[in-house]
Tab-separated table of C-alpha atoms and ligand atoms in Angstrom:
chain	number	residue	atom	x	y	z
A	29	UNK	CA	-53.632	-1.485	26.617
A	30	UNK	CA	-54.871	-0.627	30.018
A	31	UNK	CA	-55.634	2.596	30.616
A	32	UNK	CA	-56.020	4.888	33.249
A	33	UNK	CA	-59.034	5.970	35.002
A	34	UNK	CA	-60.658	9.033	33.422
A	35	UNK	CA	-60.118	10.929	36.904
A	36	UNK	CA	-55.967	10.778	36.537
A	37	UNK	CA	-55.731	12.802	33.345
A	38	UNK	CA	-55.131	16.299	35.205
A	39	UNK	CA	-53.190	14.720	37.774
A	40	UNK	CA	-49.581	15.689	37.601
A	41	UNK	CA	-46.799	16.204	39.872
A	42	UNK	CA	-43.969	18.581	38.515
A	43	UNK	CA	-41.336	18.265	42.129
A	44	UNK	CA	-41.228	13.884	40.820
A	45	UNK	CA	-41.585	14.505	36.960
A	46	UNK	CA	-40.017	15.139	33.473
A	47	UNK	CA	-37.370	16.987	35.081
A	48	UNK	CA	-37.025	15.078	38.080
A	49	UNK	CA	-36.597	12.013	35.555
A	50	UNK	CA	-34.110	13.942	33.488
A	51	UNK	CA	-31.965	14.472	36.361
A	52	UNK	CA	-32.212	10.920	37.762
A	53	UNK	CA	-30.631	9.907	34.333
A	54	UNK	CA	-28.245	12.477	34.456
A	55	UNK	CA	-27.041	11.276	37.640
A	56	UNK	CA	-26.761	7.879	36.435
A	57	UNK	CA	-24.794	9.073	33.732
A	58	UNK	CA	-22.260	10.074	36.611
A	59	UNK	CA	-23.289	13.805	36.680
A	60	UNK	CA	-23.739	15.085	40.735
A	61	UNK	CA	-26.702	16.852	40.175
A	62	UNK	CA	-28.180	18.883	43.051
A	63	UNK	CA	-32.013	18.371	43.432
A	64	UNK	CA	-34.115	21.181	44.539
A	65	UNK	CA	-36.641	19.880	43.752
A	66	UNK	CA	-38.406	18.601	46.793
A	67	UNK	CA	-38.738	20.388	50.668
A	68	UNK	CA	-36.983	17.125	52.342
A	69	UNK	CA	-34.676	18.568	54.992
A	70	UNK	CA	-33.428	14.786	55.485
A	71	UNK	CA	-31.528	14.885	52.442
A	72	UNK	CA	-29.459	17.683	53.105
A	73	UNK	CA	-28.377	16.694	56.512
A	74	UNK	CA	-30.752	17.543	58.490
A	75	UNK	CA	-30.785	14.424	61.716
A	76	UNK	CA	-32.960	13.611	63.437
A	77	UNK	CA	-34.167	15.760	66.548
A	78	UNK	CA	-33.034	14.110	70.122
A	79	UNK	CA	-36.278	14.009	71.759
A	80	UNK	CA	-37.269	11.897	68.667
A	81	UNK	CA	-34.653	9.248	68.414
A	82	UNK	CA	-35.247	8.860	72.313
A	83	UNK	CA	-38.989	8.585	72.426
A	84	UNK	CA	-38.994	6.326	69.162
A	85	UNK	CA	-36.174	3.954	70.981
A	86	UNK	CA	-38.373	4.027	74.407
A	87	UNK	CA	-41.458	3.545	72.749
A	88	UNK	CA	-40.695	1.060	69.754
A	89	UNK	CA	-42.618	-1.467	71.428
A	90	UNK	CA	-45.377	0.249	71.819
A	91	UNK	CA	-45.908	0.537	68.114
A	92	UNK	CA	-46.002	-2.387	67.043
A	93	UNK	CA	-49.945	-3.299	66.829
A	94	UNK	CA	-52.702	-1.241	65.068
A	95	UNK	CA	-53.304	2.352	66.559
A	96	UNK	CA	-57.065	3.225	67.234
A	97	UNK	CA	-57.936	4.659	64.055
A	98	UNK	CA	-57.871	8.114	64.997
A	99	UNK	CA	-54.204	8.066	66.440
A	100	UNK	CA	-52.550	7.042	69.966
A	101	UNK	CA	-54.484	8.508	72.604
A	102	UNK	CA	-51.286	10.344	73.912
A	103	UNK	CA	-50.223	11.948	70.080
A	104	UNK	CA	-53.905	13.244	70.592
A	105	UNK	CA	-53.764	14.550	73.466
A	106	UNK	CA	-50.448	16.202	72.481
A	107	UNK	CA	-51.906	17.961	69.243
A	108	UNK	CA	-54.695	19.062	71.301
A	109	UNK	CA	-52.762	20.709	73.787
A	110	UNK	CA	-50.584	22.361	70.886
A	111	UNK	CA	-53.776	23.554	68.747
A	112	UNK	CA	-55.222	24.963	71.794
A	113	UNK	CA	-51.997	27.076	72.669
A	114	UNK	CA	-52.869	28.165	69.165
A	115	UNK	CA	-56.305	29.459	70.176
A	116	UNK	CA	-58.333	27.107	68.667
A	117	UNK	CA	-61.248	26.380	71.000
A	118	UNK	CA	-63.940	23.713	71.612
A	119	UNK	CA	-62.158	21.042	70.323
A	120	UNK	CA	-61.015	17.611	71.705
A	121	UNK	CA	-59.587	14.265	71.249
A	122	UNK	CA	-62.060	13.003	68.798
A	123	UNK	CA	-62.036	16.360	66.780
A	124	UNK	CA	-57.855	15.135	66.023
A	125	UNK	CA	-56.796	12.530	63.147
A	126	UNK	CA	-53.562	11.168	62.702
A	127	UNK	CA	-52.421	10.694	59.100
A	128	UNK	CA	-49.292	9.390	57.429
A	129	UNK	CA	-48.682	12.728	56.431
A	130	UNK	CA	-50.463	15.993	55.341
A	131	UNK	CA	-50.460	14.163	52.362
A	132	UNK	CA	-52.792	11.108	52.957
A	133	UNK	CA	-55.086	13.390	55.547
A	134	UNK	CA	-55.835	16.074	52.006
A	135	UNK	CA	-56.879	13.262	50.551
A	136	UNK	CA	-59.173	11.746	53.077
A	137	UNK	CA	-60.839	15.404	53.925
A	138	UNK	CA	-61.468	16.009	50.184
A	139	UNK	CA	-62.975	12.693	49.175
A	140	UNK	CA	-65.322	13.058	52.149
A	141	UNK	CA	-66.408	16.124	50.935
A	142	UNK	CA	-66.343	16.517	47.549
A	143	UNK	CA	-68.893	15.521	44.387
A	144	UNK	CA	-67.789	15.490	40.688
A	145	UNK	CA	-68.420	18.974	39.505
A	146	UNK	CA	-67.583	20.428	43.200
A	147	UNK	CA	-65.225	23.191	43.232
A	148	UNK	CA	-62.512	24.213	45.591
A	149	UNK	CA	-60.934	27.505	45.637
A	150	UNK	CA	-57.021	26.948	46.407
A	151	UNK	CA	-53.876	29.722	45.764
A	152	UNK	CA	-52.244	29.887	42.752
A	153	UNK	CA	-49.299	29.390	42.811
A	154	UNK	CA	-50.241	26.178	44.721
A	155	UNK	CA	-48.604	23.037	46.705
A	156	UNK	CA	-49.940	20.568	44.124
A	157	UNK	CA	-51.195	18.498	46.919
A	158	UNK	CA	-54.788	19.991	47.097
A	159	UNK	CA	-55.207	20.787	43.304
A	160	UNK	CA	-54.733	16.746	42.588
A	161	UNK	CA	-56.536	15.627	45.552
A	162	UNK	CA	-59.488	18.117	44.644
A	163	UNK	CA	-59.596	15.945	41.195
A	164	UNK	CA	-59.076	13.050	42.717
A	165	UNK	CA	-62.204	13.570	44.473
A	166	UNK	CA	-63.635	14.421	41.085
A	167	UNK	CA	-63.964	18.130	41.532
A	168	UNK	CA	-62.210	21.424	40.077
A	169	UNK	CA	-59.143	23.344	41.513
A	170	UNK	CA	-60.813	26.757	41.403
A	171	UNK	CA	-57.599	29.337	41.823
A	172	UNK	CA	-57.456	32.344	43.765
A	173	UNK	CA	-54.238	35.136	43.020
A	174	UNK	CA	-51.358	35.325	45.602
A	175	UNK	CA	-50.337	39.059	44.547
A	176	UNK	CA	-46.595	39.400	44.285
A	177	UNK	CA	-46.745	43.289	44.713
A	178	UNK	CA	-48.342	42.437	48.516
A	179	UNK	CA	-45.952	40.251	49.472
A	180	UNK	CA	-47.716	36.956	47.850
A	181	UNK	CA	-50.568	37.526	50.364
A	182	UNK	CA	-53.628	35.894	48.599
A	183	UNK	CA	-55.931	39.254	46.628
A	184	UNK	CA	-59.370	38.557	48.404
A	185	UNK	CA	-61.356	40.142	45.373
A	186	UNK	CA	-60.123	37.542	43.419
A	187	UNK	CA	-61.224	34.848	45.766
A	188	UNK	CA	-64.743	36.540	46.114
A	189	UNK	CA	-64.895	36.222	41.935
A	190	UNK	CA	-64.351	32.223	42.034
A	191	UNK	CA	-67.256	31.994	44.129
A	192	UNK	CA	-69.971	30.072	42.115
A	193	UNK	CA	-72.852	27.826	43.075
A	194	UNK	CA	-70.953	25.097	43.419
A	195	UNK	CA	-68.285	26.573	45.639
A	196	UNK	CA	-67.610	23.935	48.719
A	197	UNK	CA	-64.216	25.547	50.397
A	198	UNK	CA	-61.635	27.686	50.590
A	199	UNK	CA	-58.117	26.209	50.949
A	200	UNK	CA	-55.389	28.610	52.410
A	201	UNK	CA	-51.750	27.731	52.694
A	202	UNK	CA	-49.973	29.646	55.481
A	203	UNK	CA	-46.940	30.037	55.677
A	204	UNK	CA	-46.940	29.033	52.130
A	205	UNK	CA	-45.349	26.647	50.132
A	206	UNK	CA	-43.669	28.041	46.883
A	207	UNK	CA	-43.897	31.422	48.190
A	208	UNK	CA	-42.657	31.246	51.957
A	209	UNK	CA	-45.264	33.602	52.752
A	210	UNK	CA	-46.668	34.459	56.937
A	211	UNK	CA	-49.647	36.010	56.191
A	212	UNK	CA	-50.915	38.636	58.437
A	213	UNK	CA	-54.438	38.561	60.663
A	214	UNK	CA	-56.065	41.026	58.743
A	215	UNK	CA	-55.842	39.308	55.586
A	216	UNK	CA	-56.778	35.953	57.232
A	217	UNK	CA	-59.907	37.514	59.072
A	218	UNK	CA	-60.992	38.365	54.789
A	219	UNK	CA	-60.725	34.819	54.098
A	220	UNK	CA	-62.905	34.021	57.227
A	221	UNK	CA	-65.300	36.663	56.695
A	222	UNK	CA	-65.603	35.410	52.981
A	223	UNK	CA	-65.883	31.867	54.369
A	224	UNK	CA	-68.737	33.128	56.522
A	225	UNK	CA	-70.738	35.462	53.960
A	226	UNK	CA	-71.046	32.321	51.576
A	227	UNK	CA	-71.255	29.214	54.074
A	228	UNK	CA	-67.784	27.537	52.789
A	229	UNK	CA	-65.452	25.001	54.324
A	230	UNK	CA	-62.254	26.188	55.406
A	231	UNK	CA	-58.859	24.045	54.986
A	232	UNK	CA	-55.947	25.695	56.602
A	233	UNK	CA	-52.817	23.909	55.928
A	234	UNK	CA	-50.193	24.787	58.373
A	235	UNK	CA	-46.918	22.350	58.446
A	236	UNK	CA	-44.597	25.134	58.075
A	237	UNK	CA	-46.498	27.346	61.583
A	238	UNK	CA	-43.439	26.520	63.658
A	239	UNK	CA	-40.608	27.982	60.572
A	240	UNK	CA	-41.128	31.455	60.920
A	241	UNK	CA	-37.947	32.988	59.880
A	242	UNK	CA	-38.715	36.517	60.312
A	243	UNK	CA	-40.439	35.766	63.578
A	244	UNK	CA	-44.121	35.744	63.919
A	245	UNK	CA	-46.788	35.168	65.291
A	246	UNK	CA	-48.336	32.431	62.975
A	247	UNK	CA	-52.269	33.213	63.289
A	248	UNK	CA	-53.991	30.161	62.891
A	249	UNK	CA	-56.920	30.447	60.633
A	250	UNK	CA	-59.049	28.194	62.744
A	251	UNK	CA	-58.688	30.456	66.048
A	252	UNK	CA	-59.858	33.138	63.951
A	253	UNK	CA	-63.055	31.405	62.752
A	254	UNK	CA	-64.594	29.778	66.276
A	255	UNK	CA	-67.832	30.062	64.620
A	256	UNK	CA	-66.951	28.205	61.609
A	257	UNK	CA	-66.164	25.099	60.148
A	258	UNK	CA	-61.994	24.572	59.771
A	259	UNK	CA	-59.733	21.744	59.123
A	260	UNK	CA	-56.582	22.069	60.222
A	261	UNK	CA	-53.340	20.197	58.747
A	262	UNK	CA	-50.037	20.098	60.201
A	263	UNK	CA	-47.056	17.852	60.689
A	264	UNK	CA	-43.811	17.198	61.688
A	265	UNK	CA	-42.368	16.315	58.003
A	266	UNK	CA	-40.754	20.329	58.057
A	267	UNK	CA	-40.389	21.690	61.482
A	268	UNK	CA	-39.039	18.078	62.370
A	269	UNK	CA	-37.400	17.364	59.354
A	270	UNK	CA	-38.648	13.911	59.802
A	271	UNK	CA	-40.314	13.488	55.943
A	272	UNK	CA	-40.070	10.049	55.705
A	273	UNK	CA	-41.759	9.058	59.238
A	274	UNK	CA	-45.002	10.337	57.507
A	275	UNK	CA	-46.071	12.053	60.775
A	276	UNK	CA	-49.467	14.433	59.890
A	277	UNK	CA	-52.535	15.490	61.942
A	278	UNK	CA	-56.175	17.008	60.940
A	279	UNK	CA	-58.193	18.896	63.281
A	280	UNK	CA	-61.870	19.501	63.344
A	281	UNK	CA	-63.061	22.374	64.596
A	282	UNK	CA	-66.006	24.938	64.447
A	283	UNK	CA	-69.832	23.831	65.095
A	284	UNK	CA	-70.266	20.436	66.035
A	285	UNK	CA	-73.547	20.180	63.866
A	286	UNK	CA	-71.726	21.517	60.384
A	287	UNK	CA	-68.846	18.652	61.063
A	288	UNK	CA	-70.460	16.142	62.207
A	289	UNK	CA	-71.039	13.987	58.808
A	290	UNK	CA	-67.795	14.710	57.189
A	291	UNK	CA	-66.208	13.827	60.376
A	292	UNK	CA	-68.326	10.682	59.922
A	293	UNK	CA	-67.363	10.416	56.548
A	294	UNK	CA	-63.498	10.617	57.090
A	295	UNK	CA	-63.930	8.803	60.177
A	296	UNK	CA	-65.025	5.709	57.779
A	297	UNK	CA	-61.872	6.621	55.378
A	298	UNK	CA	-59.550	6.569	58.435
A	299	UNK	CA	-61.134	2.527	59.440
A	300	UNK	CA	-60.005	1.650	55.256
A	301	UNK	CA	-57.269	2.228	56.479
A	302	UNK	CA	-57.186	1.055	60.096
A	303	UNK	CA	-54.515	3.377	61.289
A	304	UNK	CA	-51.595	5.822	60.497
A	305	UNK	CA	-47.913	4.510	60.967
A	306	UNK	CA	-47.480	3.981	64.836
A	307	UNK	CA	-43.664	4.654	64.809
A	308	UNK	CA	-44.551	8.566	63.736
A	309	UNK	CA	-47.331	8.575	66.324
A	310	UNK	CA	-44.441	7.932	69.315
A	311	UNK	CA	-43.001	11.098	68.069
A	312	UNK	CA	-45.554	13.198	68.286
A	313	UNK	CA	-45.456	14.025	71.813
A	314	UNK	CA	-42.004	14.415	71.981
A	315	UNK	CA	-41.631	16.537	69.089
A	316	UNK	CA	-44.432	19.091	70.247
A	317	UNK	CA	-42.208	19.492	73.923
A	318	UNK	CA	-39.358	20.145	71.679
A	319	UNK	CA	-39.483	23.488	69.936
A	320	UNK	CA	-35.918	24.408	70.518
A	321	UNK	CA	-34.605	21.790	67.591
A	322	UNK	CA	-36.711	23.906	65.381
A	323	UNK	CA	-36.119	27.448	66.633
A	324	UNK	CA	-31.747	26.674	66.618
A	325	UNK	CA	-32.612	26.280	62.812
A	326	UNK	CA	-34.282	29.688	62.366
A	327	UNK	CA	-32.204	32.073	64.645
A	328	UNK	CA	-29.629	34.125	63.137
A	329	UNK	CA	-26.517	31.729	63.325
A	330	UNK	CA	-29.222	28.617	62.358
A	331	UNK	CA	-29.149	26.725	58.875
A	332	UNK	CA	-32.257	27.745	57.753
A	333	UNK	CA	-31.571	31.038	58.548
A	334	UNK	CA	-28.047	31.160	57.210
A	335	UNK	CA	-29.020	29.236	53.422
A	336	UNK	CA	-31.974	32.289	53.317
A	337	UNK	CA	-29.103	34.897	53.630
A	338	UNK	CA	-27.016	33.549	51.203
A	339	UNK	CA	-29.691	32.541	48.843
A	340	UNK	CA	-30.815	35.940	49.016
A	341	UNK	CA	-27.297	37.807	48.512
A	342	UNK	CA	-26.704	35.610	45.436
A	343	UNK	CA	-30.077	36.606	43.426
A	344	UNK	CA	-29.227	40.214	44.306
A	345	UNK	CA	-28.651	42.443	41.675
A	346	UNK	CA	-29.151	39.531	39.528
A	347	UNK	CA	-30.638	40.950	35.877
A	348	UNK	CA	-33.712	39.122	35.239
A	349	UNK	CA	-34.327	37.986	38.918
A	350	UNK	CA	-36.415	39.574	41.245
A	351	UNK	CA	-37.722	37.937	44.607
A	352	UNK	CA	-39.899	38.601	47.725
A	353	UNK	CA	-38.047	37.430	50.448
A	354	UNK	CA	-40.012	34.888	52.020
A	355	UNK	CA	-40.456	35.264	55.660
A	356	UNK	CA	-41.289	31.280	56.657
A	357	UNK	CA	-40.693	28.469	55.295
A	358	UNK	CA	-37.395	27.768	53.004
A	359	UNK	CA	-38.360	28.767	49.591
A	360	UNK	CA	-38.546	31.061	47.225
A	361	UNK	CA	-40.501	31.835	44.264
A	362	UNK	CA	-38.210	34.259	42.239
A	363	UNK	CA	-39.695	35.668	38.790
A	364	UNK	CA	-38.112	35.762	35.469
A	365	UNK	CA	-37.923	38.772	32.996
A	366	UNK	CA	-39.026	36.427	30.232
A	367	UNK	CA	-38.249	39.418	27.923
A	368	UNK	CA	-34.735	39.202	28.938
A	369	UNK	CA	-33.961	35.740	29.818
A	370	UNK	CA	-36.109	34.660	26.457
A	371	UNK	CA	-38.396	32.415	28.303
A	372	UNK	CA	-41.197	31.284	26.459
A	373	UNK	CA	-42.003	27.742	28.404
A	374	UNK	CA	-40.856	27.432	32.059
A	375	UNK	CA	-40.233	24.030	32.092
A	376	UNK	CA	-37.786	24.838	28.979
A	377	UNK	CA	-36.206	27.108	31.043
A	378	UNK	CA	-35.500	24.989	34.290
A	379	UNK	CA	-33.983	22.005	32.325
A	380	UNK	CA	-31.686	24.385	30.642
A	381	UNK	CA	-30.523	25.197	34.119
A	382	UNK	CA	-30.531	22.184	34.982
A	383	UNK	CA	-28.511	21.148	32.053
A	384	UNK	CA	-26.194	23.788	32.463
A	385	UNK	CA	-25.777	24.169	36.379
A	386	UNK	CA	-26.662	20.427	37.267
A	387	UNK	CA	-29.337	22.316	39.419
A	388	UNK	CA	-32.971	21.404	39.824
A	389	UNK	CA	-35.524	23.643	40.370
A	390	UNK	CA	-39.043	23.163	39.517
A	391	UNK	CA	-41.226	25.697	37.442
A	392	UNK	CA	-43.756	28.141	38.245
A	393	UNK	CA	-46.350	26.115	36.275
A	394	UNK	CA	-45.442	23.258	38.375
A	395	UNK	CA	-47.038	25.112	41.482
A	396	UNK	CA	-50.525	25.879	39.023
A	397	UNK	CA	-48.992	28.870	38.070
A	398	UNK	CA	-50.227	29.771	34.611
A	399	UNK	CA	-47.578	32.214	34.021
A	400	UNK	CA	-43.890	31.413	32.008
A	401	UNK	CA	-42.257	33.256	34.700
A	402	UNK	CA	-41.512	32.085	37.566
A	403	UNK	CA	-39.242	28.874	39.211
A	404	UNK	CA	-39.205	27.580	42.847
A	405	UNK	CA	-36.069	27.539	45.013
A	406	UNK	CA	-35.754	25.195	48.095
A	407	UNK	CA	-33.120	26.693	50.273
A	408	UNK	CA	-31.871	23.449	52.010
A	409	UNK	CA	-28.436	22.505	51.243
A	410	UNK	CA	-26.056	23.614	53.993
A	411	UNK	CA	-24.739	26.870	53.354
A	412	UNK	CA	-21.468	26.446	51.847
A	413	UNK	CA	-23.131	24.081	49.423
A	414	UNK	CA	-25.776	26.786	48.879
A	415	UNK	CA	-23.138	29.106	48.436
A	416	UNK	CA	-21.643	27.419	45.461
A	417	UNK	CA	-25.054	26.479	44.153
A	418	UNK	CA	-26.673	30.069	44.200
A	419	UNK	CA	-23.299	31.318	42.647
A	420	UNK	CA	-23.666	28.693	39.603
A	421	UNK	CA	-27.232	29.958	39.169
A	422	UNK	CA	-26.512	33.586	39.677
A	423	UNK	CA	-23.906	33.359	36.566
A	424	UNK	CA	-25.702	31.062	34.392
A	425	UNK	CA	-28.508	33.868	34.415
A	426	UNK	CA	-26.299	36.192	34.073
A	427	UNK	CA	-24.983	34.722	31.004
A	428	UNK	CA	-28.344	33.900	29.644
A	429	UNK	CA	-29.292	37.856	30.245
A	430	UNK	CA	-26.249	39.003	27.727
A	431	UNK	CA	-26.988	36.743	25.227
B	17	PLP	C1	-47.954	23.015	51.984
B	17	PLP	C2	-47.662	21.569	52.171
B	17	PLP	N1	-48.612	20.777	52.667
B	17	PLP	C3	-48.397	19.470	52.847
B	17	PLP	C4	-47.188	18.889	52.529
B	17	PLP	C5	-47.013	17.399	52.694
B	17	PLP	O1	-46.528	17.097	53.935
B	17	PLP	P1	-46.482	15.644	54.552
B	17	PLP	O2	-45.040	15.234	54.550
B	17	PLP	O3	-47.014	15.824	55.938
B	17	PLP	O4	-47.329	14.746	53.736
B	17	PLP	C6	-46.156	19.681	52.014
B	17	PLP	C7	-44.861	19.083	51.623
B	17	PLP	O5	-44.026	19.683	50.993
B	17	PLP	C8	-46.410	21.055	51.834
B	17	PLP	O6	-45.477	21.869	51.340
């Protein structure tokens, strides 16, 4: 047999597993299951923006040898201009990385980084993203609380106590991803001033900055910290519904002495792999001069606005089901009475649902959530859909809670 490098045992992906599996055969069986499993706008009729289909048409030719390996000078140029309206300072057009996605850039930062035995301090519940990439690199997923009774803003004690020797970063996800969390400057300025006390990295993942549904501002964590060392991710997979173009950027910022090697280091990762997908890079530009596609979405009247209001009328008054709104982003992270649903395993519980309903949802434990209790809901289908979807939840639970 040929087995698997020592490194992959803790690597798992819950949003493309057992379940996801389950439901692919269920569908082949003939049964329309609805997947909530993954935050891809495309699949729920979201089109393309305008400004996108037209630069990609203009441009096509454009992409069609190798980018430098950093990214088109132009998609640069654009980020930078964007980051800067954010208030991050001192950087430029070397300081900017494209990526096919958040995805690939998370794993490029942490490889360059990170030494087995390293450890990274990341939320919990957490976009499974960093907590496999941190192994990948060979090092430990340290987690720090989000505290439900603050409105899933991350409890800064708790970050202080994973602080060992061997402490390299802190990773914050804002807005969040399964929580939908904005979190507020004064809790980001704690991270920082952590960061600072103790000489760590700091990762900011941003892709959801531009889907504030409750309005903003989105504080980036890197205009908070000018004096320290920050990575910044973002992309257009969410605010530009364009998953599949794999369109992601990293930005550098902070002392140029304290960056300079890792930016050396994932400067040599970036040459592997001689350059992101040119296609994506044409959008860039265009995407960042078009904020209205995103802000139609989030405006009372928009979808993603809309499939929140229902979502959140149909868990109402729900027995068992209780839920911090989120205020970006277009999930939820509801929690269970596991008393009164009789949830012992939530994994159990979602492929009951998703027996039952032909809905699925992925657990709490999915997200590194060590708790039974909780399940992730991606608000995406259009709202009628959503409608019938939250309804077929809403009475299965109610069911379950009489039994
Ligand atoms: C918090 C977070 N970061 C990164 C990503 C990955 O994005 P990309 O499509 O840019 O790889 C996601 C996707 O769901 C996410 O939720």
């Amino acid at each position: 047999m040929i087995r698997q490098a020592d490194r992959m045992a803790e690597v798992h992906s819950d949003i493309r597993g057992p379940l996801y599996e389950e439901a692919l055969r269920m569908q082949r069986e003939g049964v329309k299951v609805t997947k909530l499993n993954t935050g891809n706008p495309g699949i729920f009729g979201f089109e393309m923006p305008d400004s996108i289909r037209k630069a990609l048409t203009e441009g096509m030719e454009r992409a069609v040898p190798y980018s430098d390996l950093r990214g088109m000078p132009e998609a640069r140029e654009a980020i930078l201009s964007y980051e800067r309206g954010k208030g991050i300072e001192g950087i430029g057009a070397d300081d900017v990385y494209l990526g096919n996605g958040v995805s690939e850039l998370t794993g490029m930062a942490l490889s360059a980084i990170l030494n087995p035995g390293d450890e990274l301090l990341m939320p919990t519940p957490c976009y499974t993203l960093w907590s496999n990439s941190a192994r990948l690199a060979g090092a430990r997923p340290v987690y720090y609380r989000l505290d439900e009774q603050s409105l899933w803003y991350p409890d800064l004690q708790d970050i202080r106590r994973g602080i060992t020797p061997r402490t390299r970063g802190i990773v914050i996800i804002n807005p969040n991803n399964p929580t939908g969390a904005l979190y507020p400057r004064e809790v980001l300025e704690g991270i920082v001033e952590i960061a600072r006390e103790h000489g760590l990295l700091l990762f900011s993942d941003e892709i959801y900055d531009r889907l504030l549904i409750e309005g903003g501002p989105h504080w980036s964590t890197a205009a908070l910290a000018p004096d320290l060392p920050v990575i910044t991710m973002n992309g257009l997979s969410k605010s530009h519904h364009i998953c599949g173009l794999r369109s992601g950027w990293m930005v550098f910022s902070g002392p140029r002495g304290e960056v300079r090697e890792m930016e050396d280091a994932v400067t040599r990762l970036a040459a592997m792999r001689l350059c992101a997908n040119t296609m994506m890079q044409l959008a860039i530009p265009a995407a960042l001069a078009d904020s209205e596609s995103t802000r139609a979405l989030i405006v009372p009247g928009g979808r993603l606005y809309e499939q929140r209001r229902i979502t959140l009328e149909a868990l109402c008054g729900v027995p068992g089901i209780s839920v911090v709104p989120n205020s970006a982003a277009f999930y939820l992270f509801p929690k269970l009475d596991t008393a009164l649903l009789r949830v012992n395993d939530d994994r159990e519980f979602c492929r009951d649902v998703l027996h039952a309903t032909h809905i699925l949802m992925i657990p709490g434990s999915g997200f590194e959530w060590d708790e039974p209790d909780h399940l992730r809901i991606v608000m995406l289908p259009p709202p009628d859909e959503m409608k019938d979807v939250m309804g077929r939840f809403a009475e299965y639970v109610r069911q379950r809670a009489k039994q």
